[in-house]
Amino acid sequence: MTPLISEVGLVAHGLACLAFLALAGSLVVQKDQTVSSIWLATAALTTAVWAGTFVFAVRFGGPYVELVSPMETLRTAAWIAFLVSLLVRSWRLSDRINLSFLLAVALGFVFAAQLLTDLTGWFVVPDGSPLRHALVAYLFIISRLVCAIGALVLVHNVYSNAVPDQRWGVRFVCIGLGGFFVYDIHLYTLAALSGGVSWDLYNARGLVDALVVPLIALSIRRNRLWKMELQISREVVFHSLSLVAVGCYLIAMSLAAYGLKLVGGSWGTLLQVSFLFGTLVLAAVVLFSGRFRAWARVKINKHFFAYKYDYRQEWLRFIATLSGAGAGDRPLEARAIQAVCDIVDSPGGALWLPGEDGAFTLASRWNFRTAGNGAEAPDGALVRFLATRQRIIDFDELRDGVGDYDDLTLPDWAAEDDRAWLGVPLLHLDRLIGFLVIERSRSPRTLNWEDFDLLRTVGRQTASYIAEQTSQAALLEARQFEEFNRRFAFIMHDIKNLVSQLSLVARNAERFAGNPEFQKDMVLTIRDSVDKMNDLLVRLGQHNTARREAEAVDLAGLLAEVVRQKSMQHSGIRLNCTGGGMIVRGDAGRLEQVFTHLIQNAIDASGAEGAILVEAGCLDGHVRVQVADNGCGMSEEFIRHDLFKPFRSTKAGGFGIGAYEAREIVRSYNGRLDVSSRPGEGTVFTVSLPLA
């Protein structure tokens, strides 16, 4: 195929010749050589010769023009040979025929045919018809396109097969050669669709190729001997086959479109455009089809690998789905179904879990189209089989009456719809906690020991996640009961204090019922007690979990009210407030609880004749309140180990949580509660709260 060369092509290819000649020279003079470095030098030298031939063709014409095409063939073949030298190590790792090996062999035949055509000039048909000449030239363009697509697939394989931490050594050469061959694909795809090469693109190709040289030089600097570890990946094979399939499809599409243009007459262009659009839409539908991808994976695993699964990739994907990576707010049950279904390319499934009565019922579904959702009794045949035999159930075998399933019969919900395919037991500590029903795979597949072993393993892992979630739910419920009981214990302590206060009012009523002052005070006390009881009921409510907003509280007034109420019970209480401005931030009701408890403790410890002194004042930005008594006192050991521990009390009928609750309230407002005491001498409680 004789190019229509120009001065632009002369400059572009001259630069390419110099660049690749310099690259080849630097590779030849290096001391250590490997097969890959030798092939790289050969490819660089061949490219330089091809570009130089182009330059001579521009300047001198004649036989040099006819040499451009065979040198292009050799140039592309040399680069593919370099890529094959990098991939040959992966062929030894493969347990079956390697895809890149098959591709290299196929490209070898194509290159041989191309070179034979170039050297014999067979595509030039002097005595042939114009139609024959056009078809032969078109086939030659298609062969160039095939080589470029094949080379791009090999570039993809080199990068993807490299161990991830060694890809940095081949990254730039793959980028460079990828652009190298993408340009060729673009050039020859346009040629195939239009029926002729765009000579502007053809002439500019030299400059494009020259730009690849710096990228190759960077890779040489990183990995001069091209030594790297390779790995065999199912994803690489899948993507490579996809690229090959897309390339073949595009070539076939181009051939058909060109044929329509030739035979369509005046309708040719319309037929060509319509055909191209329709085939592109069809390709997109097929490539994004889940059924096609499932079919492709089955065929790849069957023909290119000894084992069905890449267990590392399957496990990572399974854990990622199960743990909710990128799953939004989907519940664990739905994620678990999807994680297991993805392993066998199933479009949907359902999960059965035991209810409160022990029967297994449909708990969740993921794209599950089977209508049945019946319950399975815990002593039923299906549950008993899964729990005792602990094996996968193939419902197709049950339908056909084959397989070792004891007396198990097909459940009604599975008999109604033959899309129910597999039953997977979920075993945790060898106990059945549920089972999965998987719908039929998108692509027909034969199950073997690999499928069953993998499904059993992921079933156990799924069961552990579900069991953990169930345990967490039970723990959360227990914590809610614990919180309720804790709240109830505090409230019972406060109710005890209110009962003591009302009991005192009732006793005094027998003596002072006719006293108007007592009556007035009694009404206030009862009203205050009712308000406190209502507040206690609110605190006991299950939705009352948030702390009430702090407000400014006059501590002097609050202490005066508490002392007034307690003076009805004990006459020896004195209050001494020095200075003013004792304003703190908090909840007045909760702070009242603190001082009510501390003064009540002092009353209980002091006896009927004991003296109790409540002193309050401001010091260093804090309000300091001391409640001192001359009662029985406490030992250091009791203060250290028992005083602030819940449910520890030395008083008959005491709850043992008053001091603990008082300290927690004070701490919640960034304060401190300290105590000093000596047995037989008395006790001093000191509350320190920051000023508002």
PDB file of N, CA, C and O in Angstrom, residues 493-507 525 529 533 565-566 568-569 600 604:
ATOM      1  N   HIS A 493     -34.740   6.216  94.807  1.00  0.00           N
ATOM      2  CA  HIS A 493     -34.058   6.913  95.904  1.00  0.00           C
ATOM      3  C   HIS A 493     -34.704   8.276  96.165  1.00  0.00           C
ATOM      4  O   HIS A 493     -34.922   8.680  97.321  1.00  0.00           O
ATOM      5  N   ASP A 494     -35.027   8.983  95.053  1.00  0.00           N
ATOM      6  CA  ASP A 494     -35.662  10.295  95.219  1.00  0.00           C
ATOM      7  C   ASP A 494     -37.071  10.152  95.782  1.00  0.00           C
ATOM      8  O   ASP A 494     -37.516  10.998  96.579  1.00  0.00           O
ATOM      9  N   ILE A 495     -37.785   9.088  95.379  1.00  0.00           N
ATOM     10  CA  ILE A 495     -39.128   8.855  95.921  1.00  0.00           C
ATOM     11  C   ILE A 495     -39.060   8.593  97.423  1.00  0.00           C
ATOM     12  O   ILE A 495     -39.919   9.038  98.205  1.00  0.00           O
ATOM     13  N   LYS A 496     -38.019   7.867  97.837  1.00  0.00           N
ATOM     14  CA  LYS A 496     -37.853   7.598  99.274  1.00  0.00           C
ATOM     15  C   LYS A 496     -37.726   8.905 100.057  1.00  0.00           C
ATOM     16  O   LYS A 496     -38.322   9.066 101.140  1.00  0.00           O
ATOM     17  N   ASN A 497     -36.955   9.860  99.483  1.00  0.00           N
ATOM     18  CA  ASN A 497     -36.816  11.147 100.165  1.00  0.00           C
ATOM     19  C   ASN A 497     -38.146  11.895 100.210  1.00  0.00           C
ATOM     20  O   ASN A 497     -38.493  12.538 101.218  1.00  0.00           O
ATOM     21  N   LEU A 498     -38.914  11.833  99.093  1.00  0.00           N
ATOM     22  CA  LEU A 498     -40.215  12.498  99.079  1.00  0.00           C
ATOM     23  C   LEU A 498     -41.166  11.851 100.080  1.00  0.00           C
ATOM     24  O   LEU A 498     -41.952  12.539 100.757  1.00  0.00           O
ATOM     25  N   VAL A 499     -41.135  10.513 100.164  1.00  0.00           N
ATOM     26  CA  VAL A 499     -41.997   9.812 101.127  1.00  0.00           C
ATOM     27  C   VAL A 499     -41.647  10.223 102.553  1.00  0.00           C
ATOM     28  O   VAL A 499     -42.529  10.443 103.405  1.00  0.00           O
ATOM     29  N   SER A 500     -40.339  10.361 102.828  1.00  0.00           N
ATOM     30  CA  SER A 500     -39.927  10.797 104.171  1.00  0.00           C
ATOM     31  C   SER A 500     -40.465  12.192 104.474  1.00  0.00           C
ATOM     32  O   SER A 500     -40.946  12.472 105.586  1.00  0.00           O
ATOM     33  N   GLN A 501     -40.401  13.075 103.468  1.00  0.00           N
ATOM     34  CA  GLN A 501     -40.884  14.446 103.655  1.00  0.00           C
ATOM     35  C   GLN A 501     -42.393  14.472 103.888  1.00  0.00           C
ATOM     36  O   GLN A 501     -42.891  15.163 104.797  1.00  0.00           O
ATOM     37  N   LEU A 502     -43.136  13.694 103.095  1.00  0.00           N
ATOM     38  CA  LEU A 502     -44.591  13.664 103.270  1.00  0.00           C
ATOM     39  C   LEU A 502     -44.979  12.980 104.573  1.00  0.00           C
ATOM     40  O   LEU A 502     -45.990  13.347 105.207  1.00  0.00           O
ATOM     41  N   SER A 503     -44.193  11.992 104.978  1.00  0.00           N
ATOM     42  CA  SER A 503     -44.475  11.331 106.265  1.00  0.00           C
ATOM     43  C   SER A 503     -44.327  12.312 107.418  1.00  0.00           C
ATOM     44  O   SER A 503     -45.120  12.309 108.383  1.00  0.00           O
ATOM     45  N   LEU A 504     -43.321  13.168 107.319  1.00  0.00           N
ATOM     46  CA  LEU A 504     -43.121  14.177 108.355  1.00  0.00           C
ATOM     47  C   LEU A 504     -44.308  15.148 108.388  1.00  0.00           C
ATOM     48  O   LEU A 504     -44.802  15.525 109.460  1.00  0.00           O
ATOM     49  N   VAL A 505     -44.780  15.541 107.193  1.00  0.00           N
ATOM     50  CA  VAL A 505     -45.943  16.434 107.133  1.00  0.00           C
ATOM     51  C   VAL A 505     -47.153  15.765 107.781  1.00  0.00           C
ATOM     52  O   VAL A 505     -47.923  16.396 108.534  1.00  0.00           O
ATOM     53  N   ALA A 506     -47.341  14.473 107.501  1.00  0.00           N
ATOM     54  CA  ALA A 506     -48.490  13.757 108.068  1.00  0.00           C
ATOM     55  C   ALA A 506     -48.406  13.683 109.581  1.00  0.00           C
ATOM     56  O   ALA A 506     -49.422  13.844 110.291  1.00  0.00           O
ATOM     57  N   ARG A 507     -47.198  13.456 110.119  1.00  0.00           N
ATOM     58  CA  ARG A 507     -47.058  13.381 111.576  1.00  0.00           C
ATOM     59  C   ARG A 507     -47.315  14.739 112.231  1.00  0.00           C
ATOM     60  O   ARG A 507     -47.975  14.841 113.276  1.00  0.00           O
ATOM     61  N   THR A 525     -45.607  22.308 100.619  1.00  0.00           N
ATOM     62  CA  THR A 525     -44.806  21.079 100.618  1.00  0.00           C
ATOM     63  C   THR A 525     -45.433  20.017  99.728  1.00  0.00           C
ATOM     64  O   THR A 525     -44.743  19.340  98.946  1.00  0.00           O
ATOM     65  N   SER A 529     -43.911  18.474  96.324  1.00  0.00           N
ATOM     66  CA  SER A 529     -43.721  17.027  96.196  1.00  0.00           C
ATOM     67  C   SER A 529     -44.386  16.490  94.932  1.00  0.00           C
ATOM     68  O   SER A 529     -43.830  15.636  94.227  1.00  0.00           O
ATOM     69  N   MET A 533     -42.586  14.617  91.821  1.00  0.00           N
ATOM     70  CA  MET A 533     -43.004  13.286  91.360  1.00  0.00           C
ATOM     71  C   MET A 533     -43.283  13.297  89.857  1.00  0.00           C
ATOM     72  O   MET A 533     -42.926  12.353  89.142  1.00  0.00           O
ATOM     73  N   GLN A 565     -37.021  23.292 103.946  1.00  0.00           N
ATOM     74  CA  GLN A 565     -37.785  22.050 103.941  1.00  0.00           C
ATOM     75  C   GLN A 565     -37.226  21.059 104.954  1.00  0.00           C
ATOM     76  O   GLN A 565     -37.985  20.391 105.665  1.00  0.00           O
ATOM     77  N   LYS A 566     -35.903  20.955 105.019  1.00  0.00           N
ATOM     78  CA  LYS A 566     -35.312  19.976 105.923  1.00  0.00           C
ATOM     79  C   LYS A 566     -35.409  20.407 107.386  1.00  0.00           C
ATOM     80  O   LYS A 566     -35.326  19.568 108.297  1.00  0.00           O
ATOM     81  N   MET A 568     -37.992  21.339 108.848  1.00  0.00           N
ATOM     82  CA  MET A 568     -39.208  20.735 109.378  1.00  0.00           C
ATOM     83  C   MET A 568     -38.915  19.353 109.948  1.00  0.00           C
ATOM     84  O   MET A 568     -39.622  18.873 110.835  1.00  0.00           O
ATOM     85  N   GLN A 569     -37.879  18.715 109.447  1.00  0.00           N
ATOM     86  CA  GLN A 569     -37.515  17.370 109.897  1.00  0.00           C
ATOM     87  C   GLN A 569     -36.464  17.412 110.996  1.00  0.00           C
ATOM     88  O   GLN A 569     -36.455  16.579 111.894  1.00  0.00           O
ATOM     89  N   GLN A 600     -29.777  15.379 103.923  1.00  0.00           N
ATOM     90  CA  GLN A 600     -30.479  14.236 104.497  1.00  0.00           C
ATOM     91  C   GLN A 600     -29.485  13.236 105.087  1.00  0.00           C
ATOM     92  O   GLN A 600     -29.724  12.659 106.157  1.00  0.00           O
ATOM     93  N   ASP A 604     -29.336  11.961 108.939  1.00  0.00           N
ATOM     94  CA  ASP A 604     -29.332  10.551 109.328  1.00  0.00           C
ATOM     95  C   ASP A 604     -28.114  10.208 110.177  1.00  0.00           C
ATOM     96  O   ASP A 604     -28.191   9.351 111.081  1.00  0.00           O
TER      97      ASP A 604
END
